[in-house]
XYZ file of C-alpha atoms in Angstrom:
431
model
C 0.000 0.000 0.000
C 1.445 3.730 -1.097
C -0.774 6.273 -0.385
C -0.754 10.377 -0.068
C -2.262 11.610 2.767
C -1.706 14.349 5.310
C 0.449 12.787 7.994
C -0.590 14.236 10.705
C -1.382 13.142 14.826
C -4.805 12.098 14.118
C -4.359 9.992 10.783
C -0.893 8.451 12.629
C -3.563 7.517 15.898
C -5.645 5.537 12.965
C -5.686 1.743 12.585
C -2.844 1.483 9.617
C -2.730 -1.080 7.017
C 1.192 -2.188 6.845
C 2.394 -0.181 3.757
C 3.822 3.606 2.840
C 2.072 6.656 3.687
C 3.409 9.560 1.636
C 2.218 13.272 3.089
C 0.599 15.276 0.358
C 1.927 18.354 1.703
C 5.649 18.359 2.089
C 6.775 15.853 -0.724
C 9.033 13.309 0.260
C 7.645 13.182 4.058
C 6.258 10.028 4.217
C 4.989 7.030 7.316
C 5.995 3.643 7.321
C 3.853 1.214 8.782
C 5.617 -2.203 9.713
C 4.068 -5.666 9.157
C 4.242 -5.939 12.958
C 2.417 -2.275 13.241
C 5.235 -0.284 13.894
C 4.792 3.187 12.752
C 8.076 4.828 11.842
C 8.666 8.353 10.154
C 10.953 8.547 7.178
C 11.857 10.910 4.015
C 12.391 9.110 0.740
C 13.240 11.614 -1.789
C 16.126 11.881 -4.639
C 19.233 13.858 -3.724
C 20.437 16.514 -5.868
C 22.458 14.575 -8.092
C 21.231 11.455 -7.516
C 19.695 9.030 -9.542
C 18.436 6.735 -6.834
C 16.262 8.169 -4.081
C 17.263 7.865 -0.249
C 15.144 6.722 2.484
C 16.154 8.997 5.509
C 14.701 7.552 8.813
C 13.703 10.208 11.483
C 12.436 8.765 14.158
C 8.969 6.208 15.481
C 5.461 7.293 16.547
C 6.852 6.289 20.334
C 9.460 8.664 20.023
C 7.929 11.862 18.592
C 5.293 13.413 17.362
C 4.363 13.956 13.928
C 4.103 17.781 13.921
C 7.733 17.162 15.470
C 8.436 14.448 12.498
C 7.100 17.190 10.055
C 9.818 19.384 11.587
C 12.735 16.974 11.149
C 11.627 16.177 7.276
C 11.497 19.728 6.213
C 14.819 20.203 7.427
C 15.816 16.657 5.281
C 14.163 17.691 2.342
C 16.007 21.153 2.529
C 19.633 19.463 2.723
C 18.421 16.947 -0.405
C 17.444 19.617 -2.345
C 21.179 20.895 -1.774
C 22.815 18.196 -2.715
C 23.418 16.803 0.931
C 22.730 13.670 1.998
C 21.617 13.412 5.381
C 22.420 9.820 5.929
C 26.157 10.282 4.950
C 26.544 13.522 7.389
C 24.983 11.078 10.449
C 27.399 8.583 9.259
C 30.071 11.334 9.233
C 29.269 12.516 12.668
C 28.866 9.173 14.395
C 32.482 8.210 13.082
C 33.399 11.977 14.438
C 32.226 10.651 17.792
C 33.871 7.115 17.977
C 37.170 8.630 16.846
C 36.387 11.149 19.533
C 36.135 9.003 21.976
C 38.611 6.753 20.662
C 40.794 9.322 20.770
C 40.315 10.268 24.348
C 40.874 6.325 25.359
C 44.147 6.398 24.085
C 45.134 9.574 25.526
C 44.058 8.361 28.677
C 45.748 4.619 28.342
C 48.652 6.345 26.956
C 49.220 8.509 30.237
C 49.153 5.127 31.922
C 51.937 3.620 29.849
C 55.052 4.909 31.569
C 58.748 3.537 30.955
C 58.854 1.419 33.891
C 55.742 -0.447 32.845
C 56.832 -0.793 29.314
C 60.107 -2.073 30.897
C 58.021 -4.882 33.456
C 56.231 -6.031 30.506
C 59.040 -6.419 28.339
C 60.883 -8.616 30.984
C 58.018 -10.289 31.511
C 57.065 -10.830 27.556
C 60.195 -11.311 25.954
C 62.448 -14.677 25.901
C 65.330 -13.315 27.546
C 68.423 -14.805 29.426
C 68.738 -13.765 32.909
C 71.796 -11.713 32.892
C 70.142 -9.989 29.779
C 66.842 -9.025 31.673
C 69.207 -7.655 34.873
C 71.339 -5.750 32.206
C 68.281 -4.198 31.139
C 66.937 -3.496 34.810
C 70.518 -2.145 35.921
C 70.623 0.413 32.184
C 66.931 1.638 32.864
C 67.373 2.332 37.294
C 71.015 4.103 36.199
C 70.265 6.460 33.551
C 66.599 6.696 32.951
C 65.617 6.683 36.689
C 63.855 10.004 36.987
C 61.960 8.243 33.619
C 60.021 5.318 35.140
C 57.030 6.845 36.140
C 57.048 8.955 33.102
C 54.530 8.319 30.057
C 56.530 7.306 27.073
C 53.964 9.702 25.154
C 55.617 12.350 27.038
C 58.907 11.589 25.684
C 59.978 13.567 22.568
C 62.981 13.382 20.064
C 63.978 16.712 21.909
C 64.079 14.870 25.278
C 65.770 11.922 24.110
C 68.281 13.774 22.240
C 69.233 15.670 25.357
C 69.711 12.724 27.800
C 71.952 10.936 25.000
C 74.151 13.461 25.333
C 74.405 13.784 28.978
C 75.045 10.342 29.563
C 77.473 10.242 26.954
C 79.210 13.701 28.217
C 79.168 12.005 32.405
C 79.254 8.168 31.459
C 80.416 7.752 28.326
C 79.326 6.570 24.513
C 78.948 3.064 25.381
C 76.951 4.056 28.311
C 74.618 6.324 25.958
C 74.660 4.044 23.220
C 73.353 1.223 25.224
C 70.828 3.002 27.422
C 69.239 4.243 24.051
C 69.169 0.564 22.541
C 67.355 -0.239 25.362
C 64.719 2.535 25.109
C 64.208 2.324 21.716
C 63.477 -1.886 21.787
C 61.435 -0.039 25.082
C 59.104 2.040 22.562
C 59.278 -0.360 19.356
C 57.671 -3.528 22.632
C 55.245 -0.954 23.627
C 53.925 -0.224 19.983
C 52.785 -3.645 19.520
C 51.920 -4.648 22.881
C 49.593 -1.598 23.684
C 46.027 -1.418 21.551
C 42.915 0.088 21.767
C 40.199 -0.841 19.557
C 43.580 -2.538 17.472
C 45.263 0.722 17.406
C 48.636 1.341 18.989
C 48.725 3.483 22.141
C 52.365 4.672 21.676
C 53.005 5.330 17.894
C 56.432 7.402 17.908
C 59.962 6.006 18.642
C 61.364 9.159 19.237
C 64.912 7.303 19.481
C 65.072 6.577 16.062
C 64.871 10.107 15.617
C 69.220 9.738 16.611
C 69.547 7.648 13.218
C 67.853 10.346 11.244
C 69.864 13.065 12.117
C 73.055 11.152 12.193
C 74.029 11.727 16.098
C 74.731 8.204 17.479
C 78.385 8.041 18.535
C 80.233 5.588 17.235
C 82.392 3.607 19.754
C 85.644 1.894 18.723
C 85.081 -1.930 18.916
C 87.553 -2.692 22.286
C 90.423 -5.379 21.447
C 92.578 -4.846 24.796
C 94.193 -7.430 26.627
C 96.408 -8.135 29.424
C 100.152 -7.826 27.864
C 102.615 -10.598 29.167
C 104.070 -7.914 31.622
C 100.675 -6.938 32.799
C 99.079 -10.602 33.976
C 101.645 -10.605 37.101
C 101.003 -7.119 38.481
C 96.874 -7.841 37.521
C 96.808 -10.867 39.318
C 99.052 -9.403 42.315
C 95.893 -6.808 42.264
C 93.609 -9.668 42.394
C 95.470 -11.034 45.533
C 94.508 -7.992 47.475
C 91.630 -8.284 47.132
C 89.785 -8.598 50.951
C 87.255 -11.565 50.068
C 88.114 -15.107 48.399
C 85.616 -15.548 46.397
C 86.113 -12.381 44.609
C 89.888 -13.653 44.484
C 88.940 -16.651 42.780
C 86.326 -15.581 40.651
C 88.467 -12.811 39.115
C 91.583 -15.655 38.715
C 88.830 -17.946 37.218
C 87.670 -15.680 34.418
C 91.171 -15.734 33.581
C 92.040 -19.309 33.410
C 88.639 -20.201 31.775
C 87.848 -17.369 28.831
C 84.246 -17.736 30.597
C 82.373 -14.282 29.830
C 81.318 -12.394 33.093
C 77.538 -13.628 33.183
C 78.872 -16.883 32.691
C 80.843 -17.479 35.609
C 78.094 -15.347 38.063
C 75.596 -17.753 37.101
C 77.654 -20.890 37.420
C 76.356 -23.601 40.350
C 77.534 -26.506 42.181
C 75.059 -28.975 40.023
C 77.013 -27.811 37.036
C 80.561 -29.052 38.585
C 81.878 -32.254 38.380
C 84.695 -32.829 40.641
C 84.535 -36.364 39.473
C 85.008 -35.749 36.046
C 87.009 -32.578 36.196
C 84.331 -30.153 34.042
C 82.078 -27.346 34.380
C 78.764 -27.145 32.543
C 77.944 -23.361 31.538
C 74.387 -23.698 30.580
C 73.488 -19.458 30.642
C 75.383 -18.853 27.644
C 75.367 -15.794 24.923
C 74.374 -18.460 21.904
C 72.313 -20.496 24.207
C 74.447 -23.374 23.565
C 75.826 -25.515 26.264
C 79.262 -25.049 26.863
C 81.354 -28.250 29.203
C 85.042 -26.920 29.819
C 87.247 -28.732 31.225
C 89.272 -28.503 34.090
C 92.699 -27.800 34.463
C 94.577 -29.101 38.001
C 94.704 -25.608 38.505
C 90.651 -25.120 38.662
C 90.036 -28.176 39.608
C 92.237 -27.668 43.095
C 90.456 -24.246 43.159
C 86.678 -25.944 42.895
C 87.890 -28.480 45.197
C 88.720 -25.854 47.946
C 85.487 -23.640 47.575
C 83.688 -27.103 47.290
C 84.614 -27.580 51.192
C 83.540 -23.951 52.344
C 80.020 -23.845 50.075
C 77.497 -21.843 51.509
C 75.460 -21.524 48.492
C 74.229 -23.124 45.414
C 76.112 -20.395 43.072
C 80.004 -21.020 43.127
C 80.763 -17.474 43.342
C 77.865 -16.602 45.680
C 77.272 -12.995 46.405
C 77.083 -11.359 49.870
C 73.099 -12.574 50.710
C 74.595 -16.128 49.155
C 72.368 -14.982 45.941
C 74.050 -14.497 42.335
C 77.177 -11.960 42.440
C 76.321 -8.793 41.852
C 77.920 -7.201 39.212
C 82.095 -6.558 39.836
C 82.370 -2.994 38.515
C 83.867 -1.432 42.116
C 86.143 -4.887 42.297
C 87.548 -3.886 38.952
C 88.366 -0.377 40.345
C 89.960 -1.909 43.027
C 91.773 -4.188 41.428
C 93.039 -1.528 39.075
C 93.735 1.088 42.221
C 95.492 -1.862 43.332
C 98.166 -3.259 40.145
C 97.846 -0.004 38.301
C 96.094 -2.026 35.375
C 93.373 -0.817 33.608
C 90.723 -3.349 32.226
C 87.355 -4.789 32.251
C 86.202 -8.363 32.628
C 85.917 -8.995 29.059
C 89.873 -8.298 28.182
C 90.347 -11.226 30.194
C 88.781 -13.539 28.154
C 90.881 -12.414 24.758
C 93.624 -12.384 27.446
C 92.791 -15.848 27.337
C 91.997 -16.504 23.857
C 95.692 -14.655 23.302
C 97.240 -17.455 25.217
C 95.113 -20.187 23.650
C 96.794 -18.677 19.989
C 100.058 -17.859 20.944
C 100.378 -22.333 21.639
C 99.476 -22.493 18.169
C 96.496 -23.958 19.213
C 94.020 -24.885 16.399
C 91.558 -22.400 15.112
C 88.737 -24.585 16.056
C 90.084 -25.959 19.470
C 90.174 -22.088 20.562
C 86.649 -21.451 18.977
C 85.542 -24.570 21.317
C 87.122 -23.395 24.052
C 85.773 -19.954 23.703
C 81.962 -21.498 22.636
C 81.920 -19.679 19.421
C 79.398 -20.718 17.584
C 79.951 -23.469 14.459
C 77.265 -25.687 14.662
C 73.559 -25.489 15.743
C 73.371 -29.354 15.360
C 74.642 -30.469 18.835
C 73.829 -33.341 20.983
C 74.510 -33.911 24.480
C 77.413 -36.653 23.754
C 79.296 -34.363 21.578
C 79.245 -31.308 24.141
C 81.082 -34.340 26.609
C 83.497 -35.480 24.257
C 84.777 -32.045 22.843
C 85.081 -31.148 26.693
C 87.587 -34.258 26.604
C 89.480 -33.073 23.116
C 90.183 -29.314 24.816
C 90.918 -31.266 28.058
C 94.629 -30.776 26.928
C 94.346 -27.900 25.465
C 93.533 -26.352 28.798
C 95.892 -27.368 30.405
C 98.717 -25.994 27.812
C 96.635 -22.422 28.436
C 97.002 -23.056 32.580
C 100.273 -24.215 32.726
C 101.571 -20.862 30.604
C 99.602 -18.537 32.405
C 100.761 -19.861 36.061
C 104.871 -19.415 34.087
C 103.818 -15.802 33.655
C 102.175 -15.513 37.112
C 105.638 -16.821 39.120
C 107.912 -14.650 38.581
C 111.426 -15.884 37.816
C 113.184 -14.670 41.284
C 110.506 -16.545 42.618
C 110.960 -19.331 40.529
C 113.968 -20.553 42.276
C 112.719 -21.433 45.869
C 108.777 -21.000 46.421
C 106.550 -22.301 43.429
C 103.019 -21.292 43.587
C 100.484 -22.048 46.118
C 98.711 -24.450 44.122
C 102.163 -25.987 42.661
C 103.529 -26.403 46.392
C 100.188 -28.373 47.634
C 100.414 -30.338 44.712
C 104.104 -31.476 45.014
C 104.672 -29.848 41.643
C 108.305 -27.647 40.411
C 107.972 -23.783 40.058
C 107.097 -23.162 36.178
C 109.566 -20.525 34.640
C 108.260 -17.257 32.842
C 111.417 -17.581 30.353
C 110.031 -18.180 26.767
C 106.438 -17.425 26.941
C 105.448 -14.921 24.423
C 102.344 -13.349 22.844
């Protein structure tokens, strides 16, 4: 049924057939009455421009009246007349709204996303070693402190720029460099991890803005080592040390090539007296790594064994992990005048390992480069056998540098004496 009639409150009170009802006073005004008897005001006119007409709904019999629908359509029928089509300006102004209010969700989520909750979640998230995640922790609490309750939407290239070069001005470019890897993997975790309605709460990595103008530092690659004449008065620093286990762990760096991380994180279940290894399990390419034991280490495992007090070997002061060694380096370097870091003694020892003429791949094994993904558990045992020699070539010429030659004649070193064993000469060993 399509009908002209004047819609007004009486005729929209009448008993309705289902059908359209098209006013015969404002053209295009029309009432819709439902199969179910719903009664529902609508304009269905062309727009200007248009070929097809548009049905504009305006509103049911519940909610208005029809002198107030009458209102609403002459205002339609206006706009279609100009060319405007009323459906596609509600459309437009309900998106408005939802962006709106879009918008103000991720302001307010983004005030809530602060460094030190991007950094939590990261640790959390990410498949990280241990001594990775406390790096991390220990960049972030040193030189981005006054940053963790900060919103990382607060943080501009400006900002970033400016603490890059303070901390490289007070600490140094590997200091700066670092702290600003760590932010920007910081802002890149956050981008992705951080939605709302699927849209990212923090979209700039203002570090990145250092690559585009060119100001990252760059920071020679460090080769040093500990010269032949330096590994007596270093090790002399080492003995003056006030605490054994710092002693010991410093000396065992040196006779292993173990990284840092790697010999904090060793523990008693990873020794085998028995069998004279170590098992490093925390390593940089997540490969095991079994090194064998020297007599050297193996007296010097042997002696902590008896005096264990905690599951780590080199146990820190609560009987924890070791924290990190930075003010035992200073000491040690107040102490024998030699400047390094924990790293130089593992080329130190990789120096040694070369200077024996030492295959390429034995000191590769030794030093658990990486040159094969495809290992098993029996070949990580039996390569610890084929170094076993090796190692003790590397022990044998670091204790000749250690005892010096006027000593040479009547003491022999500590470890030499309680083994029965002849002082070991310095003369010949070079590198």
């Amino acid at each position: 049924m399509d009908q002209e009639r004047s819609i007004d409150r009486d005729f929209v009170k009448g008993k309705l057939e289902p059908g359209i009802y098209r006013d015969d006073k404002d053209l295009g005004f029309c009432l819709k009455v439902t199969p179910a008897g719903r009664k529902v005001y609508q304009v269905r006119k062309r727009v200007k421009g248009e070929s097809e007409k548009t049905t504009v709904t305006i509103g049911t019999h519940e909610e208005m009246t029809a002198t107030v629908a009458r209102k609403h359509a002459q205002t339609i029928i206006r706009q279609m007349a100009e060319g405007i089509n009323p459906n596609e300006v509600a459309k437009n102004k309900k998106k408005a709204q939802e962006e709106k209010r879009r918008a103000k969700l991720l302001e307010q989520q983004a005030k809530e996303i602060t460094v030190g909750k991007a950094l939590s979640d990261y640790l959390a998230t990410r498949d990280l070693k241990p001594g990775t995640k406390y790096n991390y922790r220990c960049v972030v609490e040193a030189y981005l402190a006054d940053w963790m309750h900060v919103s990382m939407a607060e943080l501009n290239k400006d900002l970033v720029l400016d603490r890059y070069q303070k901390i490289g001005e007070e600490n140094g470019t590997g200091a700066a460099n670092n702290t600003m890897r760590v932010l920007r993997a910081l802002f890149a975790f956050a981008a992705h991890r951080y939605e709302v309605d699927g849209k990212p709460v923090v979209v700039d990595n203002p570090v990145t803005y250092l690559s585009r103008l060119r100001a990252w530092q760059k920071l020679p690659r460090r080769q040093t080592v500990l010269t032949v004449h330096q590994i007596k008065p270093w090790y002399e620093g080492v003995m003056k040390l006030g605490d054994d286990t710092h002693k010991d762990f410093f000396v065992f760096l040196l006779f292993t090539g173990l990284r840092k991380g790697e010999a904090m994180s060793l523990t008693w279940p990873d020794v085998d007296l028995d069998g004279a290894t170590v098992l490093i399990r925390d390593t940089k390419n997540r490969r095991p790594h079994m090194l064998p034991l020297s007599d050297f280490l193996l007296e010097m495992l042997k002696r902590r064994r008896k005096v264990r007090g905690s599951d780590y070997v080199f146990p820190g002061k609560l009987k924890g992990r070791m924290a990190e060694p930075t003010t035992l380096v200073e000491d040690i370097r107040k102490a024998s005048g030699i400047t390094f870091i924990p790293h130089d003694l593992r080329r130190t020892f990789a120096t040694v390992a070369e200077s024996l003429d030492l295959s390429w791949k034995t000191v590769k094994s030794l030093l658990n480069h990486k040159m094969d993904d495809d290992v098993t558990a029996g070949y990580v045992v039996s390569e610890a056998e084929r170094l076993r020699s090796a190692m003790q070539r590397i022990t044998d010429t670091l204790l000749q540098i250690i005892e010096a030659e006027e000593d040479a004649q009547d003491t022999g070193s500590t470890s030499e004496k309680a083994a029965g064993k002849p002082a070991r000469s310095k003369k010949g060993v070079e590198f």
